[in-house]
Amino acid sequence: MRARQVIIMAMTGTTFVACPAAAADASVIPQAPSPAPVPPTVPTASADAARPVLGNLAFLGAAFNAALRSAYAKTAPAKTAQAKTAQAKTTPAKTKKAASLPSGVATATSFWDAQTASGRPMRYRTIASPYWPLGTRVRITYKKKSAIGVVDDFGPAEWAVAQHDIPAIVDVSERMMADLTGVASNTVHVRFQVLKWGKGGVYRHSGTGYKLAMGHR
């Protein structure tokens, strides 16, 4: 029994001795000083801060383009309506102008000359007229076949125009005549249609067949 008490006391004494030692050790551990409060810093303006940044320019450019698209979307319907109105106003005039180009039935003769009044070489598409300006484009139709010719020469002569039942206001190349009728040297009734006026010279402004050439009945 006594031995047990001794053991307990010894153990208790050890415990009591150890605890003060631990407390003493703890009391001598240096404590880290508390960090001093950092005063708030005021940002200072620099030369670079005042310069535009590339990213900002790209953003501004995108915003500007978006604003333009938005403005265009608002005005597009009005512009489209105005364009349609303008087209509606001009279409009748264009149609009237196209309809006023001469057309009708005439006598066509054939020819082939080494030289033409325009200076161009004789070719398949060469036609001649005393009344149509050089460069005029004309569709010539015989029965169901058609060919488009260009006025590069003047002719026929007045007497040749007048000797036919319908004035011979157009000469076509022998190659075109052969293509249309099967005979190179021929005189036939054809339907003509002026497609576009030329800007060259005119041989005569009056004579037999002039009214027919200008589309006047």
C-alpha positions as CSV (number, residue, x, y, z in Angstrom):
1,M,0.0,0.0,0.0
2,R,2.7,2.4,0.9
3,A,4.6,1.4,-2.1
4,R,1.6,2.3,-4.3
5,Q,1.4,5.7,-2.6
6,V,5.0,6.3,-3.2
7,I,4.5,5.4,-6.9
8,I,1.5,7.7,-7.2
9,M,3.3,10.5,-5.4
10,A,6.3,10.0,-7.6
11,M,4.1,10.0,-10.6
12,T,2.2,13.0,-9.3
13,G,5.5,14.8,-8.5
14,T,6.7,14.1,-11.9
15,T,3.6,15.5,-13.4
16,F,3.7,18.6,-11.3
17,V,7.4,19.1,-12.1
18,A,6.8,18.6,-15.8
19,C,3.9,21.0,-16.0
20,P,5.8,24.0,-14.5
21,A,8.7,23.2,-16.8
22,A,6.4,23.3,-19.8
23,A,4.9,26.5,-18.6
24,A,8.4,28.0,-18.1
25,D,9.4,26.9,-21.6
26,A,6.3,28.5,-23.0
27,S,6.9,31.7,-21.3
28,V,10.3,32.2,-22.8
29,I,9.2,31.5,-26.5
30,P,9.6,34.8,-28.4
31,Q,6.5,36.0,-30.0
32,A,6.5,37.4,-33.6
33,P,5.8,41.1,-33.6
34,S,2.4,42.0,-35.1
35,P,2.7,43.3,-38.6
36,A,2.3,47.1,-38.8
37,P,-0.8,48.3,-40.6
38,V,0.0,49.1,-44.3
39,P,-1.2,52.6,-45.1
40,P,-3.5,52.7,-48.2
41,T,-1.6,53.5,-51.4
42,V,-2.9,56.1,-53.8
43,P,-2.4,55.1,-57.5
44,T,-0.2,57.5,-59.2
45,A,-0.9,58.4,-62.9
46,S,1.8,57.5,-65.3
47,A,2.5,58.5,-68.9
48,D,1.5,55.1,-70.1
49,A,-1.9,55.2,-68.4
50,A,-2.9,58.2,-70.5
51,R,-2.1,56.4,-73.7
52,P,-4.9,54.4,-75.5
53,V,-4.7,50.7,-75.1
54,L,-5.0,48.6,-78.2
55,G,-7.7,46.5,-76.6
56,N,-9.7,49.6,-75.8
57,L,-9.4,50.8,-79.5
58,A,-10.7,47.4,-80.7
59,F,-13.6,47.7,-78.3
60,L,-14.4,51.2,-79.4
61,G,-14.2,50.2,-83.0
62,A,-16.6,47.2,-82.5
63,A,-19.0,49.5,-80.7
64,F,-18.8,52.1,-83.5
65,N,-19.5,49.4,-86.1
66,A,-22.4,48.1,-84.1
67,A,-23.9,51.6,-83.9
68,L,-23.5,51.9,-87.7
69,R,-25.3,48.6,-88.3
70,S,-28.1,49.6,-85.9
71,A,-28.5,52.9,-87.7
72,Y,-28.5,51.3,-91.1
73,A,-31.1,48.7,-90.0
74,K,-33.4,51.5,-89.0
75,T,-33.0,53.5,-92.2
76,A,-32.8,50.5,-94.6
77,P,-36.6,50.0,-95.0
78,A,-37.0,53.7,-95.9
79,K,-34.1,53.5,-98.4
80,T,-35.6,50.4,-99.9
81,A,-39.0,52.1,-100.2
82,Q,-37.4,55.1,-101.9
83,A,-35.4,52.9,-104.3
84,K,-38.6,51.0,-105.2
85,T,-40.4,54.3,-105.8
86,A,-37.5,55.6,-107.9
87,Q,-37.5,52.4,-109.9
88,A,-41.2,52.5,-110.5
89,K,-40.9,56.1,-111.8
90,T,-38.0,55.3,-114.1
91,T,-39.2,51.9,-115.4
92,P,-42.0,53.3,-117.6
93,A,-39.6,55.8,-119.2
94,K,-37.1,53.1,-120.0
95,T,-39.9,50.8,-121.4
96,K,-41.2,53.7,-123.5
97,K,-37.7,54.4,-124.8
98,A,-37.1,50.8,-125.7
99,A,-40.5,50.6,-127.4
100,S,-39.8,53.7,-129.4
101,L,-36.9,52.0,-131.2
102,P,-37.8,51.4,-134.9
103,S,-39.1,48.1,-136.1
104,G,-41.1,46.9,-139.1
105,V,-41.0,45.1,-142.4
106,A,-38.6,46.2,-145.2
107,T,-36.8,44.8,-148.2
108,A,-33.3,43.6,-147.6
109,T,-30.6,43.3,-150.3
110,S,-27.2,41.8,-150.0
111,F,-23.7,43.1,-150.6
112,W,-20.0,42.5,-150.0
113,D,-17.4,45.3,-150.3
114,A,-13.7,45.3,-149.4
115,Q,-14.1,48.5,-147.4
116,T,-16.8,50.0,-145.2
117,A,-17.7,53.6,-144.2
118,S,-16.8,52.8,-140.6
119,G,-13.3,51.6,-141.6
120,R,-14.0,48.1,-140.2
121,P,-13.4,45.1,-142.4
122,M,-16.3,43.4,-144.0
123,R,-17.7,40.6,-141.9
124,Y,-20.7,38.4,-141.3
125,R,-22.4,41.0,-139.1
126,T,-21.9,43.9,-141.4
127,I,-25.1,45.7,-142.6
128,A,-25.6,49.0,-144.3
129,S,-28.3,51.6,-144.2
130,P,-28.6,55.2,-145.5
131,Y,-30.7,56.3,-142.4
132,W,-29.3,54.5,-139.4
133,P,-26.2,55.9,-137.6
134,L,-23.0,53.8,-137.9
135,G,-22.7,51.4,-134.9
136,T,-26.5,50.8,-134.7
137,R,-27.4,47.2,-133.7
138,V,-30.3,45.7,-135.7
139,R,-31.9,42.3,-135.6
140,I,-32.8,41.0,-139.0
141,T,-35.4,38.2,-139.2
142,Y,-36.3,36.1,-142.2
143,K,-39.1,33.7,-141.6
144,K,-38.0,31.9,-138.4
145,K,-34.3,32.7,-138.6
146,S,-32.7,35.8,-137.1
147,A,-29.3,37.5,-137.0
148,I,-28.0,40.6,-135.4
149,G,-26.0,43.0,-137.5
150,V,-24.1,46.3,-137.0
151,V,-24.3,49.2,-139.3
152,D,-20.8,49.6,-140.6
153,D,-21.6,51.0,-144.1
154,F,-24.0,53.3,-146.0
155,G,-26.4,52.0,-148.6
156,P,-28.4,51.1,-150.6
157,A,-28.5,54.1,-152.9
158,E,-31.7,56.1,-153.2
159,W,-32.7,54.6,-156.5
160,A,-32.1,51.1,-155.2
161,V,-34.2,51.9,-152.1
162,A,-37.1,53.2,-154.2
163,Q,-37.4,50.4,-156.8
164,H,-38.9,47.8,-154.4
165,D,-42.5,47.5,-153.3
166,I,-41.3,47.9,-149.7
167,P,-38.3,50.3,-149.5
168,A,-35.0,48.5,-149.3
169,I,-33.6,50.4,-146.3
170,V,-31.0,47.8,-145.3
171,D,-28.2,45.9,-147.0
172,V,-26.9,42.8,-145.2
173,S,-23.7,40.9,-145.8
174,E,-23.8,38.1,-148.3
175,R,-22.8,35.7,-145.5
176,M,-25.7,36.8,-143.4
177,M,-28.1,36.6,-146.4
178,A,-26.8,33.1,-147.1
179,D,-27.3,32.1,-143.5
180,L,-30.9,33.5,-143.4
181,T,-32.1,32.5,-146.9
182,G,-29.7,30.0,-148.2
183,V,-28.7,32.3,-151.1
184,A,-25.8,34.8,-150.8
185,S,-27.0,37.3,-153.4
186,N,-30.7,37.8,-152.7
187,T,-33.5,40.3,-152.2
188,V,-36.2,39.4,-149.7
189,H,-38.7,40.9,-147.3
190,V,-37.4,40.9,-143.7
191,R,-38.5,42.1,-140.3
192,F,-36.0,44.5,-138.7
193,Q,-35.8,45.7,-135.2
194,V,-33.3,48.4,-134.0
195,L,-31.8,47.2,-130.7
196,K,-29.5,50.1,-130.0
197,W,-28.6,53.3,-131.7
198,G,-25.1,53.9,-132.8
199,K,-23.1,57.0,-132.3
200,G,-21.6,57.3,-135.7
201,G,-22.5,59.3,-138.7
202,V,-25.7,59.2,-140.8
203,Y,-25.7,59.3,-144.6
204,R,-29.2,60.8,-145.2
205,H,-31.9,62.3,-142.9
206,S,-34.6,62.1,-145.6
207,G,-35.6,60.1,-148.7
208,T,-37.6,57.1,-149.7
209,G,-38.0,54.8,-146.8
210,Y,-36.8,57.3,-144.1
211,K,-40.0,57.2,-142.2
212,L,-40.0,53.4,-142.3
213,A,-36.5,53.3,-141.0
214,M,-37.4,55.5,-138.1
215,G,-40.4,53.4,-137.2
216,H,-43.1,55.8,-138.5
217,R,-45.9,54.1,-140.3
